[in-house]
Short mmCIF file of C-alpha atoms and ligand atoms in Angstrom, two decimals:
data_model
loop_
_atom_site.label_atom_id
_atom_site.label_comp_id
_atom_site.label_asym_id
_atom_site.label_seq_id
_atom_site.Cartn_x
_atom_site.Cartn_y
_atom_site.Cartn_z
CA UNK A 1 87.01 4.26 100.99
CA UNK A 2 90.48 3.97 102.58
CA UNK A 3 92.25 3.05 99.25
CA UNK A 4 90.93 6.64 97.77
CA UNK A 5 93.86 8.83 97.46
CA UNK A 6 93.25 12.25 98.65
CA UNK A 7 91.97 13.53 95.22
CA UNK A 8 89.55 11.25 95.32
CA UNK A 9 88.01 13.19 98.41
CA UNK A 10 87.09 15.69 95.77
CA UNK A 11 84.96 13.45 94.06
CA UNK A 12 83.35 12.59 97.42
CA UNK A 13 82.40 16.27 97.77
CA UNK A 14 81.09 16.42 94.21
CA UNK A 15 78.46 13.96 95.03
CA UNK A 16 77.68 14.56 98.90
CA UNK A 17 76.87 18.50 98.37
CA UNK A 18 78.41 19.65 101.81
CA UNK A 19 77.28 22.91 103.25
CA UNK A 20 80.90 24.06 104.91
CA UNK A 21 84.19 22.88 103.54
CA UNK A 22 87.07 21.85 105.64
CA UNK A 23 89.77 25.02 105.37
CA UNK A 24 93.02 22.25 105.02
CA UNK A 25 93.33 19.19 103.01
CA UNK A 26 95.93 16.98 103.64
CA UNK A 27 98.29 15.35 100.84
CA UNK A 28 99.04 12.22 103.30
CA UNK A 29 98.96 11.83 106.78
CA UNK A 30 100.77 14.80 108.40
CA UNK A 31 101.64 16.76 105.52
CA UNK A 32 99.26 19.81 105.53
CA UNK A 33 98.64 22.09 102.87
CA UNK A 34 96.54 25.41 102.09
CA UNK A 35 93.98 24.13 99.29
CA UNK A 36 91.24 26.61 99.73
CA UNK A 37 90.94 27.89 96.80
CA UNK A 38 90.88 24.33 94.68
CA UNK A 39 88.26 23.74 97.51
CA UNK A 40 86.22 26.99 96.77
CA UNK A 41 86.43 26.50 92.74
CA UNK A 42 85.01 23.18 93.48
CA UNK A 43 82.33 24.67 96.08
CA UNK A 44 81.35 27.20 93.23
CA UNK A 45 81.14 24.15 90.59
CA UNK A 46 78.81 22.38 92.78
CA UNK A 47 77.09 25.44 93.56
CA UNK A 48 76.04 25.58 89.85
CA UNK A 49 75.26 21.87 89.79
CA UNK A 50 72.68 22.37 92.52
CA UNK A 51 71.25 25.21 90.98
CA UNK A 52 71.13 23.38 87.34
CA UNK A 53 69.43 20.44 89.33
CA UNK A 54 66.78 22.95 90.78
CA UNK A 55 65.89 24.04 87.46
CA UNK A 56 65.46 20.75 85.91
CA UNK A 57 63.60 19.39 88.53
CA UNK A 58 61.24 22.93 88.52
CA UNK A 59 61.05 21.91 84.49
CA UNK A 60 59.99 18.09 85.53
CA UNK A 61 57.26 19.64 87.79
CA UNK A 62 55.76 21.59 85.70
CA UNK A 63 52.88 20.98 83.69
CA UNK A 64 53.86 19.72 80.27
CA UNK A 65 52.95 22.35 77.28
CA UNK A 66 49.86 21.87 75.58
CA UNK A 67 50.20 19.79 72.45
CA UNK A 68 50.87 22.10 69.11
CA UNK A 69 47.59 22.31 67.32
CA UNK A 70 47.69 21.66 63.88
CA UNK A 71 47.67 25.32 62.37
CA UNK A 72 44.38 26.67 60.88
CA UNK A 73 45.21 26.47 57.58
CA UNK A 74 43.15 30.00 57.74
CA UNK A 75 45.41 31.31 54.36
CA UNK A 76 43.90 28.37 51.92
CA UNK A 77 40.80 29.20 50.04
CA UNK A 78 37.35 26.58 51.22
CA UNK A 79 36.40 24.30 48.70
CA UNK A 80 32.87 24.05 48.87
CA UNK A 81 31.79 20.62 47.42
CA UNK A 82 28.63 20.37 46.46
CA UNK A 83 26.92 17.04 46.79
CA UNK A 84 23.28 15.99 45.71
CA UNK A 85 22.00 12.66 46.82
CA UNK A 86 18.19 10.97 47.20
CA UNK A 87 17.35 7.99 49.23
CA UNK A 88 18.02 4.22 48.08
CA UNK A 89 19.83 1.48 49.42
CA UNK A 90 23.07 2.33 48.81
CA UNK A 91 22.65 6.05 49.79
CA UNK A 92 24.02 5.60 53.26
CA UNK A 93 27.28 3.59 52.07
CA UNK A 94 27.87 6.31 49.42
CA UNK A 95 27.65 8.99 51.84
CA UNK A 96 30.02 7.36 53.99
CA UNK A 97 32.88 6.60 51.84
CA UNK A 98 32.46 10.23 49.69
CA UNK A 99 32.22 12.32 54.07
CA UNK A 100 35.42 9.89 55.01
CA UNK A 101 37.43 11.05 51.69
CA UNK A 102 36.55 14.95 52.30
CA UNK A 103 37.68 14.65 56.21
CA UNK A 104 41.13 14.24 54.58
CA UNK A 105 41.02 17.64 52.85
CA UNK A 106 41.44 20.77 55.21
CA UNK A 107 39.30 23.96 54.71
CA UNK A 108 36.14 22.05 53.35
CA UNK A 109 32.57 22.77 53.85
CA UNK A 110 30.18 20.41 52.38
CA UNK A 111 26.97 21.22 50.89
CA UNK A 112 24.47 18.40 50.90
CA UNK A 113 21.54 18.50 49.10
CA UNK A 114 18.52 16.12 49.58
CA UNK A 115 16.55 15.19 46.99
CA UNK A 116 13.41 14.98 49.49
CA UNK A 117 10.34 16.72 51.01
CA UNK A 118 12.52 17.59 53.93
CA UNK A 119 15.29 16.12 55.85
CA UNK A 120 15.58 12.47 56.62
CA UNK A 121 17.11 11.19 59.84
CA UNK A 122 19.44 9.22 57.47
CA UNK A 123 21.14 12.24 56.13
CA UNK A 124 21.42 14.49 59.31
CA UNK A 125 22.49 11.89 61.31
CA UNK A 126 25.40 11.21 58.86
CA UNK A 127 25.96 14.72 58.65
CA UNK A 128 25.84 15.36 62.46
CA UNK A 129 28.61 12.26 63.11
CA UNK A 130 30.72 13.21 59.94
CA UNK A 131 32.59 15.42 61.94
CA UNK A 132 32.83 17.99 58.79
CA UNK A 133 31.76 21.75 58.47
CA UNK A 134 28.47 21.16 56.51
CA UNK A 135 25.03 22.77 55.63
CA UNK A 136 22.04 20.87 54.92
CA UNK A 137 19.77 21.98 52.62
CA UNK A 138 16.90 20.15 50.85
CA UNK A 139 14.96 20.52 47.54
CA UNK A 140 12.20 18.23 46.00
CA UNK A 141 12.95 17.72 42.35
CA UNK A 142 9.72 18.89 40.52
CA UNK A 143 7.44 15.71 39.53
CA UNK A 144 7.60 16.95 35.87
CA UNK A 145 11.70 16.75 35.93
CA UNK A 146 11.80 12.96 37.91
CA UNK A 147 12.74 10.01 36.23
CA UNK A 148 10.00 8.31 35.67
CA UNK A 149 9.69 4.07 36.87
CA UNK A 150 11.60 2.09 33.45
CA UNK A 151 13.51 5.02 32.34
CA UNK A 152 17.09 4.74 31.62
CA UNK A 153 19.17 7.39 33.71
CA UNK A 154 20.54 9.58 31.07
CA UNK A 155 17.21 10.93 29.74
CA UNK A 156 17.07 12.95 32.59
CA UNK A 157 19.47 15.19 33.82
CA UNK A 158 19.55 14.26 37.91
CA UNK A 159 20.49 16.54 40.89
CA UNK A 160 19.92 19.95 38.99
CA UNK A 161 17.43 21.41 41.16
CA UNK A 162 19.70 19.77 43.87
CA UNK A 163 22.72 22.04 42.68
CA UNK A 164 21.03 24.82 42.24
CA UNK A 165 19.53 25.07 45.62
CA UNK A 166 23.34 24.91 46.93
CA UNK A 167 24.39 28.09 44.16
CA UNK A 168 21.21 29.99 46.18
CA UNK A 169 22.43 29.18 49.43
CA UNK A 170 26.35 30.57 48.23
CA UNK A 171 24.54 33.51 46.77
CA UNK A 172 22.94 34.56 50.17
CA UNK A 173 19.75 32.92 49.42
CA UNK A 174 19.08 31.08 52.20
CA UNK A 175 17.66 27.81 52.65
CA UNK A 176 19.98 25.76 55.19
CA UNK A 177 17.57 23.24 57.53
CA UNK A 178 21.29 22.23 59.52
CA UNK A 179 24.53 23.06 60.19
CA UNK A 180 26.44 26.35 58.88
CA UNK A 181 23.30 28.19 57.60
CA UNK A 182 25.61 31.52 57.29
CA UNK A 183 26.49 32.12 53.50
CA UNK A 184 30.41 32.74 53.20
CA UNK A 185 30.71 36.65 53.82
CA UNK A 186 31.83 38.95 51.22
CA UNK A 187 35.64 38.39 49.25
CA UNK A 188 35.75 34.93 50.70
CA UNK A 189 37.95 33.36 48.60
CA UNK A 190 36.76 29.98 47.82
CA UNK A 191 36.10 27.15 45.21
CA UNK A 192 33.16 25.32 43.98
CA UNK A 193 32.67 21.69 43.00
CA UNK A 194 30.21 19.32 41.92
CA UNK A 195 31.06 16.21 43.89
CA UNK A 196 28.37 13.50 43.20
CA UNK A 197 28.18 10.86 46.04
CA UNK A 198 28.77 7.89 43.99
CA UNK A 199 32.25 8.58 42.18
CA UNK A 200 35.52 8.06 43.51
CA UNK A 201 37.93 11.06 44.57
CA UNK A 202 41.46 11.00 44.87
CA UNK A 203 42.68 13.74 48.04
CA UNK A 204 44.74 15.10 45.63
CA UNK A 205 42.08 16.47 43.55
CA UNK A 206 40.80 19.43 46.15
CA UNK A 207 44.41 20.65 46.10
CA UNK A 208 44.45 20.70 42.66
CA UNK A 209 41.51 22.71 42.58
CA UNK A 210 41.76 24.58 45.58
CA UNK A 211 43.69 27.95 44.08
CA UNK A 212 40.57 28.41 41.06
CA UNK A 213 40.54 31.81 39.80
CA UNK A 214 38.27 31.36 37.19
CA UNK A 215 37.30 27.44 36.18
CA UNK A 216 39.88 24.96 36.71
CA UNK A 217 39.10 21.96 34.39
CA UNK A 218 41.26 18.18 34.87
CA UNK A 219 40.37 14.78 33.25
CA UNK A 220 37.85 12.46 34.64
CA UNK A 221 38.18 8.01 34.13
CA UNK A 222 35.93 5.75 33.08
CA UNK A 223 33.48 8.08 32.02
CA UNK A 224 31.31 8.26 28.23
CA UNK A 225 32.98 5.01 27.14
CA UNK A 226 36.38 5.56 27.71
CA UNK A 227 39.17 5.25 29.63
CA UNK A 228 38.95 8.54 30.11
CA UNK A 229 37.92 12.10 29.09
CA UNK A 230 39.41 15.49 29.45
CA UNK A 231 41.07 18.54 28.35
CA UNK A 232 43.94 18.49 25.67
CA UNK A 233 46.45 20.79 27.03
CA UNK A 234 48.78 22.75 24.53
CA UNK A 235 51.34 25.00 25.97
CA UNK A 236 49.61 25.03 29.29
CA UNK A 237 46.25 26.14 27.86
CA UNK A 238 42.97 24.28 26.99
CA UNK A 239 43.17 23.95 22.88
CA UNK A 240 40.72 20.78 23.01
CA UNK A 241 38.84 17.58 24.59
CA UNK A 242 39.39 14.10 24.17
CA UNK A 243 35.74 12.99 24.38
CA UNK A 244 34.25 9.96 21.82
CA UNK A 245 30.68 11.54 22.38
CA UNK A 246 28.92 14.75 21.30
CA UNK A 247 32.29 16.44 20.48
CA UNK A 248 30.69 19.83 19.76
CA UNK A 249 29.48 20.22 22.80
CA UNK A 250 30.61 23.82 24.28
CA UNK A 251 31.92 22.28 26.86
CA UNK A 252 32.20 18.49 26.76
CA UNK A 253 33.75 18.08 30.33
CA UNK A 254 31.67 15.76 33.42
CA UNK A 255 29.91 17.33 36.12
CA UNK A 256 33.43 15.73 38.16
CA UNK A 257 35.81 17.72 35.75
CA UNK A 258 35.76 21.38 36.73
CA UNK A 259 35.38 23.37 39.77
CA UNK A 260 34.77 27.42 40.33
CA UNK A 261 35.94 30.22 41.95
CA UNK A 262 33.28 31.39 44.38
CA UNK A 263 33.86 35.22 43.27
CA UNK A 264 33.28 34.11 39.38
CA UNK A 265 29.81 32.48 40.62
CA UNK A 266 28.86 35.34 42.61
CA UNK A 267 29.36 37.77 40.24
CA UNK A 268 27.30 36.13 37.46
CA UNK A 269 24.54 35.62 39.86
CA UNK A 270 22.07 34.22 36.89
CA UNK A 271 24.30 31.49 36.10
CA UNK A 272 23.17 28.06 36.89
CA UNK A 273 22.54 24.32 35.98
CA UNK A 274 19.10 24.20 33.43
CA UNK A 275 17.03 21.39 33.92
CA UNK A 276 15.63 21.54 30.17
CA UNK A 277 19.36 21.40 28.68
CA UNK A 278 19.60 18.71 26.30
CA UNK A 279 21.53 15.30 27.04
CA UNK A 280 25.32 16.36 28.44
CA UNK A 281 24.73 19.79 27.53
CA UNK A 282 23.97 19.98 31.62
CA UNK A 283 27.64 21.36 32.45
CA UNK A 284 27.64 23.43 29.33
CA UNK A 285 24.65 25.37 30.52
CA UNK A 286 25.93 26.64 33.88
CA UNK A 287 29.76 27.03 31.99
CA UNK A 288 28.74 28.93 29.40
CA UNK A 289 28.03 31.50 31.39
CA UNK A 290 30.93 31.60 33.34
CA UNK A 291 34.35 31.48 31.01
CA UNK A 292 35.42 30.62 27.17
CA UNK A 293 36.62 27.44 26.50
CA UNK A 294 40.45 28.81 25.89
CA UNK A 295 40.45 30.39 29.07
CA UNK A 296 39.90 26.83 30.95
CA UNK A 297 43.09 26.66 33.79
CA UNK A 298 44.36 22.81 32.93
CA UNK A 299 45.02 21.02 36.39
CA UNK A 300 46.29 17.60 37.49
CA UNK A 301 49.67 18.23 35.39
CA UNK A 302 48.51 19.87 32.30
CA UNK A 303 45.59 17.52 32.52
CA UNK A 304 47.68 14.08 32.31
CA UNK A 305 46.87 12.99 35.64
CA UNK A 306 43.57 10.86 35.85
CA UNK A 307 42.47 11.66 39.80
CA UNK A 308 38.82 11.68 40.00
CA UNK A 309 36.11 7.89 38.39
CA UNK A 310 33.16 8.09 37.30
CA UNK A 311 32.89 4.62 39.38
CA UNK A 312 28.64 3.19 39.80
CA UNK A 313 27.21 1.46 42.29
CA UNK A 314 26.03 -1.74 41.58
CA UNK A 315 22.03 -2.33 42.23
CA UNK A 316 21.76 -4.66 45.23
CA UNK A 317 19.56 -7.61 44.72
CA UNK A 318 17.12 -7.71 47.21
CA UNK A 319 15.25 -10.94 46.10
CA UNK A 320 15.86 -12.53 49.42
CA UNK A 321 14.97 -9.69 51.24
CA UNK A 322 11.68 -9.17 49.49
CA UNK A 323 10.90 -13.18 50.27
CA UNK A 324 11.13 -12.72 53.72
CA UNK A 325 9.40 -9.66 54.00
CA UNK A 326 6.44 -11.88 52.25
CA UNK A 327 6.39 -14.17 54.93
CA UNK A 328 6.86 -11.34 57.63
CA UNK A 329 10.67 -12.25 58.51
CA UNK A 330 12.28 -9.50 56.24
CA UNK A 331 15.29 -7.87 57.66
CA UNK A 332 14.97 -5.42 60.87
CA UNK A 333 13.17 -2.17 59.54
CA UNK A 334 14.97 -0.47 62.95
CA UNK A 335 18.42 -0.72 61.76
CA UNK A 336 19.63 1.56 59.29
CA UNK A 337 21.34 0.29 56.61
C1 NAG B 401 52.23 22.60 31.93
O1 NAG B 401 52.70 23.03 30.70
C2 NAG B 401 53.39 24.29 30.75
C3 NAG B 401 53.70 24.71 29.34
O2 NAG B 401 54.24 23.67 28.60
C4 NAG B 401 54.63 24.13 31.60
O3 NAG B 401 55.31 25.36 31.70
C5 NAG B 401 54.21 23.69 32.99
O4 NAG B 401 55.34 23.43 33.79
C6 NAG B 401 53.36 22.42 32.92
N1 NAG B 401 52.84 22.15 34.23
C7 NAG B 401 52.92 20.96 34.83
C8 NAG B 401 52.38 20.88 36.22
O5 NAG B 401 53.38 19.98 34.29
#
């Protein structure tokens, strides 16, 4: 401290926060001089220090803000996917992967549909965890309409009564055994879609579809022997479809391909999927109600983007499973699979 020259005393002060202030400095030993006011300018700059300190540390103490919650995206129309499914082995492991792809899409509200006498602990359970705005409704296909033991799955159309059921429910019909058993109040503006459980969706899709005003139509892959099918797009307007199969068809497009504005559904309140339609005329018979062909709104880049597959399931083989079972050792009936 002795080797500080007097200016350095100033930088004492600026540290030590002294409450009074000697009224003379000295420049050396025995040479007084009147430095009040230096002294006073640097009282006043410490003064503001403190007071700066004060405030920080009142910040510090404070509770930190609550974290920003993502904004309800309340502006963006719902998509309301539609979903039928009926129990086999792979039902649960569908579900799964199709409820973890719509959790990545905001504003959703998924309408599953059992094909059952009434709801299975499978399904609501899967529902209750998924964590997604749901309703739960259930409708037995008729035994005349199943698919009957040998039967390829084309003969029949599947999920129609399953679909329907859901159009009721958006049409104020009723029906919900869980979750949001409200129908969406009047002008909600929203879109419809088909989603079965066992095809593949890119997230990108919902956007896509999300801002329907009448029927938005996009390719779909790997479906009716090709690559894949869809819209031809001329000038930004539907002029075709690139399909190998049936190609006079109204509307040759897969159940995945198109989605609906709510309003358009609500205010043809007849229109709906008919069981009797003949092979792939199933999406024809709700569509023709609904729009003409030309007035199709091309999505996914004029319809050159490929982001929904028409992807199956593979069978399991349960040969193994159905040996053990012989000799009473078959897997644990208690955990669901
Ligand atoms: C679709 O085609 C129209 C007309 O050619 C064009 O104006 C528009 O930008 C295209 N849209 C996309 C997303 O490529």
């Amino acid at each position: 401290m002795s080797s500080l020259r007097p200016t350095g005393m100033l930088n004492i002060l600026w540290f030590s926060a002294p409450t009074s202030f000697p009224h003379q400095c000295f420049l050396g030993p025995g040479q007084p001089c009147d430095c009040l006011s230096p002294l006073r300018a640097a009282a006043e700059q410490l003064r503001q220090k403190d007071l700066r300190i004060s405030q920080l540390q009142a910040d510090l103490r404070r509770p930190p803000p609550a974290p920003a919650q993502p904004p309800e995206p309340e502006a963006l129309p719902t998509i309301y996917v539609v979903t039928p499914t009926y129990a086999r082995l792979v039902q649960k492991a569908e579900l799964v992967r199709l409820s973890q792809t719509l959790s990545l899409v905001p504003r959703l509200h998924w309408l599953l549909v059992e094909d059952a006498e009434g709801p299975t602990p499978l399904v609501s359970g899967l529902l209750a965890a998924s964590g997604l705005l749901f309703t739960h409704l259930v409708v037995l296909t008729p035994k005349a309409q199943r698919l009957r033991e040998g039967e390829p799955g084309w003969v029949r159309p599947r999920g129609v009564e399953q679909r329907n059921k859901a159009l009721d429910w958006l049409r104020g019909r009723g029906g919900a055994v869980a979750g949001k058993k409200d129908p969406p109040p009047p002008g909600t503006q929203a879109v419809v879609y088909f989603a079965d459980d066992d095809n593949t969706y890119s997230r990108e899709l919902f956007e896509e579809m999300r801002w329907t005003h009448g029927v938005s139509v996009w390719p779909v892959g790997l479906v009716g022997g090709l690559r894949f099918e869809g819209p031809q797009v001329q000038d930004g307007r539907v002029v075709g479809f690139h399909t190998a199969w049936e190609p006079n068809r109204p509307f040759p497009v897969d159940m995945a391909g198109f989605a609906v504005a709510l309003p358009l559904l609500l205010a043809k309140p007849s229109a709906q999927f008919d069981a009797t339609a003949p092979r792939g005329h199933l999406e024809s018979s709700l569509l023709s109600h609904l729009v003409d062909p030309k007035d199709l709104e091309p999505r996914a880049a004029n319809c050159t983007r490929v982001l929904v597959w028409h992807t199956r399931t593979e069978k399991p083989k349960m040969k193994q499973e159905e040996q053990l079972q012989r000799q009473g050792q078959g897997s644990d009936p208690a955990v669901e699979v």
